[in-house]
Amino acid sequence: MLELTNEQRKCFGLRPVERHWIAITPKPSPYDRHVTIAYLDGTVLRKFIATGDTLYTEAEICEQLSDDLRYLMPKTPKGKPVLFTAATLEKRTGTGMCLSYRQHRPYLPSYISLYSLISEKVYYSSEYDPVYAHDITDFQQWVEDWCNETSQDDLTDLARFAAQPRQHVRFREGDVFRFPINRRQYGYGRILLDYARMRKAKEPFWDILMGKPLACSVYHIATERDDVSVEELKHLGSLPSVHMMDNHLFYGTYEIIGNIPIGEHEDYPILYGNSVDARDRAVLLQCGKLYRRIHNGTALFSDFTNHGIGFGLNFRLSVLLKCIGENSNTPYWADNSPAAKKNLRNPRFRSELEQVCRQFDVPLSQLLKQ
């Protein structure tokens, strides 16, 4: 069973365990495959850890227990005490930095992230530069490597990050942003379309994307520089745009550095298929501001709805580097990722796209960046 040492905790901005704290193990849920550890400072919970063969989570917490340590006390006068168990503890919101590791399948990359529960900002994520830590032993080695690479400047930066309050950032279409690819490298992207703004303005579009979705692109650059200018980025190519929820921009993980006004020929995701509403028999097409529907129609193909969405930009560093090296998106389209293999913009589906254009009487130039 893994538990970080206090020295290792410093390298992740986590609060060390105090000598007078007491570790207790709340009652687990019937299907838990991990051990839950809670650290008590008197009757106040200060730290929560979940550790198992393929997961590790450590977070700061501040929760009051009853004097007999059996109940979690309510936050408000109207609330009621709840039995103190692993399940009820996991539902409580943390108060500081959180380190999380998950390995869902042996053949898939791990997901490792370090973020602040106060600011909702992410300091590090393995999303774009995958880590293969197949079990807790591999993760322990990753932790040791991270700590060995941590400098005094890193510790200062972590302390600054952990102290940041929550903020809500305003953004608009055309904004250019910087984001962390891994611990040392940055990427740069651009907001092409804000669907939430379209909803608010009651502009018609195929509203099947979860959350507050954006269409964003990623420039052909991966660098340790955090000062790349908008003027430099104007001359770079970019990966095909994808849908992304607005959380990382709204809370400031992705930092706005400038704006390039939206032009006539931008690269937008294409959504095509039958209506998802069983009461509405229609085939629909969405690309940027272009929205078409054919009542009592049927989609020619069933694989191109393209409405998957997540919190991130849906690319891998290895593919981005190939695209940069070839100055082309051919490696992106050749990749077997879900973002590429069922995408009407993929050159391998040019025939299908042309058929869709004929069905809606839309010029191909309106759907593809020229």
CSV table of C-alpha atoms in Angstrom, one decimal:
chain,number,residue,atom,x,y,z
A,1,MET,CA,0.0,0.0,0.0
A,2,LEU,CA,1.6,3.3,-1.2
A,3,GLU,CA,1.6,6.5,0.8
A,4,LEU,CA,3.7,9.5,0.0
A,5,THR,CA,6.3,10.6,2.4
A,6,ASN,CA,6.3,14.2,3.7
A,7,GLU,CA,9.4,15.0,1.5
A,8,GLN,CA,7.5,13.7,-1.6
A,9,ARG,CA,4.4,15.7,-0.6
A,10,LYS,CA,6.4,18.9,-0.8
A,11,CYS,CA,7.2,18.2,-4.5
A,12,PHE,CA,3.4,18.2,-5.2
A,13,GLY,CA,2.4,21.1,-3.1
A,14,LEU,CA,0.6,18.8,-0.7
A,15,ARG,CA,0.5,19.6,3.0
A,16,PRO,CA,2.8,17.4,5.1
A,17,VAL,CA,1.3,15.1,7.7
A,18,GLU,CA,1.8,16.6,11.2
A,19,ARG,CA,3.2,14.5,14.0
A,20,HIS,CA,0.2,14.9,16.2
A,21,TRP,CA,-2.3,13.8,13.5
A,22,ILE,CA,-3.8,10.4,13.9
A,23,ALA,CA,-4.5,8.1,10.9
A,24,ILE,CA,-7.8,6.2,10.9
A,25,THR,CA,-9.5,4.0,8.3
A,26,PRO,CA,-13.2,4.6,7.8
A,27,LYS,CA,-15.5,1.8,6.9
A,28,PRO,CA,-15.1,0.9,3.2
A,29,SER,CA,-17.8,0.5,0.7
A,30,PRO,CA,-18.7,-3.2,-0.2
A,31,TYR,CA,-17.0,-2.9,-3.7
A,32,ASP,CA,-13.9,-0.8,-2.7
A,33,ARG,CA,-10.7,-2.2,-4.1
A,34,HIS,CA,-8.6,0.4,-2.2
A,35,VAL,CA,-7.9,1.5,1.3
A,36,THR,CA,-9.1,4.8,2.6
A,37,ILE,CA,-7.0,6.7,5.1
A,38,ALA,CA,-8.1,9.8,6.9
A,39,TYR,CA,-5.8,11.9,9.1
A,40,LEU,CA,-7.3,13.5,12.2
A,41,ASP,CA,-6.3,16.6,14.0
A,42,GLY,CA,-8.4,16.2,17.1
A,43,THR,CA,-11.9,15.8,15.7
A,44,VAL,CA,-11.0,17.7,12.4
A,45,LEU,CA,-10.2,15.7,9.3
A,46,ARG,CA,-7.1,17.3,7.6
A,47,LYS,CA,-6.2,14.8,4.8
A,48,PHE,CA,-7.8,12.1,2.7
A,49,ILE,CA,-5.9,9.3,1.0
A,50,ALA,CA,-7.3,6.5,-1.2
A,51,THR,CA,-4.6,3.9,-2.2
A,52,GLY,CA,-4.9,0.7,-4.0
A,53,ASP,CA,-3.3,-1.5,-6.8
A,54,THR,CA,-4.3,0.8,-9.6
A,55,LEU,CA,-5.2,4.1,-7.9
A,56,TYR,CA,-3.9,6.8,-5.6
A,57,THR,CA,-5.6,10.0,-4.5
A,58,GLU,CA,-4.4,12.4,-1.8
A,59,ALA,CA,-6.1,15.7,-1.0
A,60,GLU,CA,-6.4,18.2,1.7
A,61,ILE,CA,-9.7,18.4,3.5
A,62,CYS,CA,-11.3,20.2,6.5
A,63,GLU,CA,-14.3,18.4,7.9
A,64,GLN,CA,-15.5,18.3,11.5
A,65,LEU,CA,-16.3,14.9,13.1
A,66,SER,CA,-18.5,14.3,16.1
A,67,ASP,CA,-16.8,13.8,19.4
A,68,ASP,CA,-17.1,10.0,19.1
A,69,LEU,CA,-15.7,10.1,15.6
A,70,ARG,CA,-18.7,8.3,14.2
A,71,TYR,CA,-20.3,11.1,12.2
A,72,LEU,CA,-19.4,13.8,9.7
A,73,MET,CA,-20.9,17.0,11.0
A,74,PRO,CA,-23.0,19.2,8.7
A,75,LYS,CA,-21.7,22.5,7.2
A,76,THR,CA,-24.9,24.4,7.8
A,77,PRO,CA,-27.4,24.6,10.7
A,78,LYS,CA,-30.0,22.9,8.5
A,79,GLY,CA,-27.8,20.0,7.6
A,80,LYS,CA,-27.7,16.6,9.5
A,81,PRO,CA,-24.8,14.5,10.6
A,82,VAL,CA,-24.0,11.5,8.3
A,83,LEU,CA,-22.2,8.3,9.2
A,84,PHE,CA,-18.5,8.6,8.8
A,85,THR,CA,-17.6,6.1,6.1
A,86,ALA,CA,-15.3,6.0,3.1
A,87,ALA,CA,-18.2,6.6,0.8
A,88,THR,CA,-19.5,9.7,2.6
A,89,LEU,CA,-15.9,11.1,3.0
A,90,GLU,CA,-15.3,10.9,-0.8
A,91,LYS,CA,-18.4,13.1,-1.4
A,92,ARG,CA,-16.9,16.0,0.6
A,93,THR,CA,-15.0,18.8,-1.2
A,94,GLY,CA,-11.3,19.2,-0.6
A,95,THR,CA,-9.6,22.4,0.4
A,96,GLY,CA,-6.2,22.4,-1.3
A,97,MET,CA,-4.0,20.5,-3.7
A,98,CYS,CA,-4.9,17.1,-5.0
A,99,LEU,CA,-2.8,14.4,-6.6
A,100,SER,CA,-4.7,11.7,-8.5
A,101,TYR,CA,-3.6,8.5,-10.3
A,102,ARG,CA,-5.9,6.1,-12.1
A,103,GLN,CA,-5.2,3.0,-14.3
A,104,HIS,CA,-8.5,1.8,-15.8
A,105,ARG,CA,-7.1,-0.8,-18.2
A,106,PRO,CA,-3.7,-2.4,-18.5
A,107,TYR,CA,-3.4,-1.5,-22.2
A,108,LEU,CA,-4.4,2.1,-21.8
A,109,PRO,CA,-2.4,5.1,-20.6
A,110,SER,CA,-2.7,6.1,-17.0
A,111,TYR,CA,-4.3,9.3,-15.9
A,112,ILE,CA,-2.3,11.4,-13.5
A,113,SER,CA,-3.2,14.9,-12.5
A,114,LEU,CA,-2.1,17.5,-9.9
A,115,TYR,CA,-4.6,20.3,-9.4
A,116,SER,CA,-6.0,22.7,-6.9
A,117,LEU,CA,-9.5,22.1,-5.4
A,118,ILE,CA,-9.7,25.8,-4.5
A,119,SER,CA,-8.9,27.4,-7.8
A,120,GLU,CA,-10.1,24.5,-10.0
A,121,LYS,CA,-6.8,24.9,-12.0
A,122,VAL,CA,-4.7,22.0,-13.2
A,123,TYR,CA,-0.9,22.2,-12.6
A,124,TYR,CA,-0.1,19.0,-14.3
A,125,SER,CA,-2.0,16.4,-16.4
A,126,SER,CA,-0.8,13.3,-18.3
A,127,GLU,CA,-3.7,13.8,-20.8
A,128,TYR,CA,-1.5,15.1,-23.7
A,129,ASP,CA,1.7,13.3,-23.0
A,130,PRO,CA,0.6,9.8,-21.8
A,131,VAL,CA,2.2,8.0,-18.9
A,132,TYR,CA,2.0,4.2,-18.7
A,133,ALA,CA,2.0,3.4,-15.0
A,134,HIS,CA,0.3,0.0,-15.0
A,135,ASP,CA,0.1,-0.4,-11.3
A,136,ILE,CA,0.9,1.3,-8.0
A,137,THR,CA,4.5,0.2,-8.2
A,138,ASP,CA,4.9,2.0,-11.6
A,139,PHE,CA,3.2,5.0,-10.1
A,140,GLN,CA,5.6,5.0,-7.2
A,141,GLN,CA,8.5,5.1,-9.6
A,142,TRP,CA,6.9,8.0,-11.4
A,143,VAL,CA,6.6,9.8,-8.1
A,144,GLU,CA,10.3,9.3,-7.4
A,145,ASP,CA,11.2,10.5,-10.8
A,146,TRP,CA,9.1,13.6,-10.4
A,147,CYS,CA,10.6,14.4,-7.1
A,148,ASN,CA,14.2,13.9,-8.4
A,149,GLU,CA,13.4,16.4,-11.2
A,150,THR,CA,11.9,19.0,-8.8
A,151,SER,CA,14.0,22.1,-8.4
A,152,GLN,CA,13.8,24.9,-5.9
A,153,ASP,CA,12.1,27.0,-8.6
A,154,ASP,CA,9.5,24.3,-9.0
A,155,LEU,CA,8.8,24.3,-5.3
A,156,THR,CA,8.4,28.1,-5.4
A,157,ASP,CA,6.1,27.8,-8.4
A,158,LEU,CA,4.0,25.0,-6.7
A,159,ALA,CA,3.6,27.2,-3.6
A,160,ARG,CA,2.4,30.1,-5.8
A,161,PHE,CA,0.0,27.9,-7.7
A,162,ALA,CA,-1.4,26.3,-4.5
A,163,ALA,CA,-2.1,29.8,-3.0
A,164,GLN,CA,-4.1,31.1,-6.0
A,165,PRO,CA,-7.8,31.8,-5.3
A,166,ARG,CA,-10.6,30.8,-7.7
A,167,GLN,CA,-11.2,33.1,-10.6
A,168,HIS,CA,-13.6,33.3,-13.4
A,169,VAL,CA,-12.0,34.3,-16.7
A,170,ARG,CA,-13.9,36.0,-19.5
A,171,PHE,CA,-13.0,34.8,-23.0
A,172,ARG,CA,-14.3,35.3,-26.6
A,173,GLU,CA,-14.0,33.8,-30.0
A,174,GLY,CA,-10.6,34.4,-31.5
A,175,ASP,CA,-8.8,34.4,-28.2
A,176,VAL,CA,-5.4,32.7,-28.2
A,177,PHE,CA,-4.4,30.7,-25.1
A,178,ARG,CA,-1.4,29.0,-23.6
A,179,PHE,CA,-1.8,25.6,-21.9
A,180,PRO,CA,0.5,23.0,-20.2
A,181,ILE,CA,1.2,19.9,-22.3
A,182,ASN,CA,3.3,18.3,-19.6
A,183,ARG,CA,5.4,19.6,-16.7
A,184,ARG,CA,7.9,21.4,-18.9
A,185,GLN,CA,6.3,22.1,-22.2
A,186,TYR,CA,3.5,24.4,-23.4
A,187,GLY,CA,1.1,24.3,-26.3
A,188,TYR,CA,-0.9,27.2,-27.8
A,189,GLY,CA,-4.5,27.1,-29.0
A,190,ARG,CA,-7.3,29.3,-30.2
A,191,ILE,CA,-11.0,29.6,-29.6
A,192,LEU,CA,-13.0,29.4,-32.8
A,193,LEU,CA,-16.6,29.1,-31.7
A,194,ASP,CA,-18.5,29.5,-28.4
A,195,TYR,CA,-21.6,27.4,-28.6
A,196,ALA,CA,-22.8,28.6,-25.1
A,197,ARG,CA,-22.9,32.1,-26.5
A,198,MET,CA,-24.9,30.9,-29.5
A,199,ARG,CA,-27.4,29.3,-27.0
A,200,LYS,CA,-27.7,32.5,-25.1
A,201,ALA,CA,-28.2,34.5,-28.3
A,202,LYS,CA,-30.7,31.9,-29.5
A,203,GLU,CA,-28.7,31.4,-32.7
A,204,PRO,CA,-29.8,28.1,-34.3
A,205,PHE,CA,-27.3,25.2,-34.2
A,206,TRP,CA,-27.4,21.4,-33.5
A,207,ASP,CA,-27.3,21.6,-29.7
A,208,ILE,CA,-26.1,18.1,-28.8
A,209,LEU,CA,-22.8,18.9,-27.1
A,210,MET,CA,-22.6,18.5,-23.3
A,211,GLY,CA,-21.6,21.3,-21.0
A,212,LYS,CA,-20.6,24.7,-22.3
A,213,PRO,CA,-18.8,23.7,-25.4
A,214,LEU,CA,-16.2,25.5,-27.5
A,215,ALA,CA,-14.6,24.7,-30.8
A,216,CYS,CA,-10.8,25.1,-30.4
A,217,SER,CA,-7.7,24.4,-32.4
A,218,VAL,CA,-4.1,23.7,-31.3
A,219,TYR,CA,-1.2,25.3,-33.1
A,220,HIS,CA,1.8,23.3,-34.5
A,221,ILE,CA,4.1,24.2,-31.6
A,222,ALA,CA,5.3,22.4,-28.4
A,223,THR,CA,7.9,24.5,-26.5
A,224,GLU,CA,9.3,25.3,-23.1
A,225,ARG,CA,8.8,28.9,-23.9
A,226,ASP,CA,5.9,30.6,-22.1
A,227,ASP,CA,6.3,33.8,-24.0
A,228,VAL,CA,5.4,32.9,-27.5
A,229,SER,CA,3.6,35.9,-29.1
A,230,VAL,CA,0.4,35.9,-31.1
A,231,GLU,CA,2.4,37.3,-34.0
A,232,GLU,CA,4.5,34.2,-34.0
A,233,LEU,CA,1.5,31.9,-33.9
A,234,LYS,CA,-0.2,33.6,-36.8
A,235,HIS,CA,2.3,32.0,-39.2
A,236,LEU,CA,1.9,28.4,-37.8
A,237,GLY,CA,-0.5,25.6,-38.9
A,238,SER,CA,-2.8,24.0,-36.5
A,239,LEU,CA,-4.4,20.6,-35.8
A,240,PRO,CA,-8.0,20.1,-36.8
A,241,SER,CA,-10.2,21.8,-34.3
A,242,VAL,CA,-12.1,19.8,-31.7
A,243,HIS,CA,-14.9,20.3,-29.2
A,244,MET,CA,-13.9,21.1,-25.6
A,245,MET,CA,-15.8,22.2,-22.5
A,246,ASP,CA,-14.9,25.6,-21.2
A,247,ASN,CA,-13.7,24.7,-17.7
A,248,HIS,CA,-9.9,25.1,-18.3
A,249,LEU,CA,-10.4,28.5,-19.8
A,250,PHE,CA,-13.1,29.6,-17.4
A,251,TYR,CA,-10.9,28.8,-14.3
A,252,GLY,CA,-7.7,30.0,-15.9
A,253,THR,CA,-5.6,26.8,-16.4
A,254,TYR,CA,-5.4,27.9,-20.1
A,255,GLU,CA,-4.2,31.5,-20.1
A,256,ILE,CA,-5.4,34.0,-22.6
A,257,ILE,CA,-2.5,35.8,-24.3
A,258,GLY,CA,-4.2,37.7,-27.1
A,259,ASN,CA,-6.8,37.5,-29.9
A,260,ILE,CA,-6.8,36.8,-33.6
A,261,PRO,CA,-10.2,37.9,-35.1
A,262,ILE,CA,-12.2,35.1,-36.6
A,263,GLY,CA,-11.9,35.1,-40.4
A,264,GLU,CA,-14.0,33.8,-43.3
A,265,HIS,CA,-12.2,30.5,-43.6
A,266,GLU,CA,-11.8,28.8,-40.3
A,267,ASP,CA,-11.6,25.1,-39.5
A,268,TYR,CA,-14.7,23.9,-37.7
A,269,PRO,CA,-15.7,20.4,-36.6
A,270,ILE,CA,-18.4,18.9,-38.7
A,271,LEU,CA,-21.4,17.2,-37.1
A,272,TYR,CA,-23.6,15.1,-39.3
A,273,GLY,CA,-26.3,12.5,-38.6
A,274,ASN,CA,-29.9,11.7,-37.7
A,275,SER,CA,-31.6,13.7,-35.0
A,276,VAL,CA,-31.0,12.3,-31.5
A,277,ASP,CA,-34.6,13.3,-30.6
A,278,ALA,CA,-36.9,10.3,-31.4
A,279,ARG,CA,-39.8,12.6,-31.9
A,280,ASP,CA,-37.9,14.5,-34.6
A,281,ARG,CA,-37.3,12.6,-37.8
A,282,ALA,CA,-34.6,14.7,-39.5
A,283,VAL,CA,-31.0,14.6,-40.7
A,284,LEU,CA,-28.8,17.5,-39.6
A,285,LEU,CA,-25.5,19.1,-40.5
A,286,GLN,CA,-23.5,21.5,-38.3
A,287,CYS,CA,-20.2,23.2,-39.2
A,288,GLY,CA,-19.3,26.5,-37.5
A,289,LYS,CA,-22.3,28.9,-38.0
A,290,LEU,CA,-23.6,26.7,-40.8
A,291,TYR,CA,-26.7,24.7,-39.7
A,292,ARG,CA,-28.9,22.7,-42.0
A,293,ARG,CA,-31.7,20.2,-41.4
A,294,ILE,CA,-33.8,18.1,-43.7
A,295,HIS,CA,-37.1,17.2,-42.3
A,296,ASN,CA,-38.2,13.6,-42.8
A,297,GLY,CA,-34.7,12.8,-44.0
A,298,THR,CA,-32.3,10.0,-43.2
A,299,ALA,CA,-28.6,10.2,-42.8
A,300,LEU,CA,-26.5,8.6,-45.5
A,301,PHE,CA,-24.0,7.5,-42.9
A,302,SER,CA,-24.2,6.8,-39.2
A,303,ASP,CA,-20.6,7.3,-38.0
A,304,PHE,CA,-20.1,11.0,-38.3
A,305,THR,CA,-22.1,12.6,-35.5
A,306,ASN,CA,-18.8,13.7,-34.0
A,307,HIS,CA,-20.4,15.0,-30.8
A,308,GLY,CA,-17.9,13.6,-28.3
A,309,ILE,CA,-16.5,16.2,-25.9
A,310,GLY,CA,-14.3,16.3,-22.9
A,311,PHE,CA,-12.4,18.8,-20.7
A,312,GLY,CA,-9.3,18.7,-22.9
A,313,LEU,CA,-8.2,19.3,-26.5
A,314,ASN,CA,-8.1,15.7,-27.6
A,315,PHE,CA,-4.6,15.2,-29.0
A,316,ARG,CA,-1.3,13.5,-28.1
A,317,LEU,CA,2.1,15.1,-28.0
A,318,SER,CA,3.6,12.4,-30.1
A,319,VAL,CA,1.1,13.1,-33.0
A,320,LEU,CA,1.6,16.9,-32.6
A,321,LEU,CA,5.3,16.5,-32.9
A,322,LYS,CA,4.9,14.5,-36.1
A,323,CYS,CA,2.6,17.1,-37.6
A,324,ILE,CA,5.2,19.8,-36.7
A,325,GLY,CA,8.0,17.8,-38.3
A,326,GLU,CA,6.0,17.3,-41.5
A,327,ASN,CA,4.3,20.7,-41.5
A,328,SER,CA,1.1,18.7,-42.2
A,329,ASN,CA,-1.9,17.2,-40.4
A,330,THR,CA,-1.4,13.9,-42.3
A,331,PRO,CA,0.0,12.2,-39.1
A,332,TYR,CA,-3.1,13.4,-37.2
A,333,TRP,CA,-5.5,11.9,-39.7
A,334,ALA,CA,-3.5,8.7,-39.9
A,335,ASP,CA,-3.7,8.2,-36.1
A,336,ASN,CA,-6.3,5.7,-35.0
A,337,SER,CA,-7.8,8.0,-32.3
A,338,PRO,CA,-11.6,8.5,-32.1
A,339,ALA,CA,-11.1,12.2,-33.0
A,340,ALA,CA,-9.6,11.2,-36.4
A,341,LYS,CA,-11.1,7.9,-37.5
A,342,LYS,CA,-14.8,8.9,-37.6
A,343,ASN,CA,-14.3,12.5,-38.7
A,344,LEU,CA,-15.8,13.8,-42.0
A,345,ARG,CA,-12.8,16.2,-42.4
A,346,ASN,CA,-10.5,13.2,-42.6
A,347,PRO,CA,-9.2,13.0,-46.2
A,348,ARG,CA,-10.1,9.2,-46.3
A,349,PHE,CA,-13.8,10.2,-46.1
A,350,ARG,CA,-13.7,12.8,-48.9
A,351,SER,CA,-16.2,10.7,-50.9
A,352,GLU,CA,-18.6,10.6,-48.0
A,353,LEU,CA,-18.3,14.3,-47.4
A,354,GLU,CA,-19.0,15.1,-51.0
A,355,GLN,CA,-22.2,13.0,-50.7
A,356,VAL,CA,-23.2,14.9,-47.6
A,357,CYS,CA,-22.6,18.2,-49.5
A,358,ARG,CA,-24.9,17.0,-52.3
A,359,GLN,CA,-27.6,15.9,-49.9
A,360,PHE,CA,-27.7,19.4,-48.3
A,361,ASP,CA,-26.8,21.3,-51.5
A,362,VAL,CA,-23.8,22.9,-49.7
A,363,PRO,CA,-20.5,23.7,-51.4
A,364,LEU,CA,-17.6,21.7,-50.1
A,365,SER,CA,-15.7,25.0,-49.6
A,366,GLN,CA,-18.2,25.9,-46.8
A,367,LEU,CA,-17.3,22.8,-44.8
A,368,LEU,CA,-13.5,22.6,-45.3
A,369,LYS,CA,-10.9,25.3,-44.5
A,370,GLN,CA,-9.6,26.7,-47.8
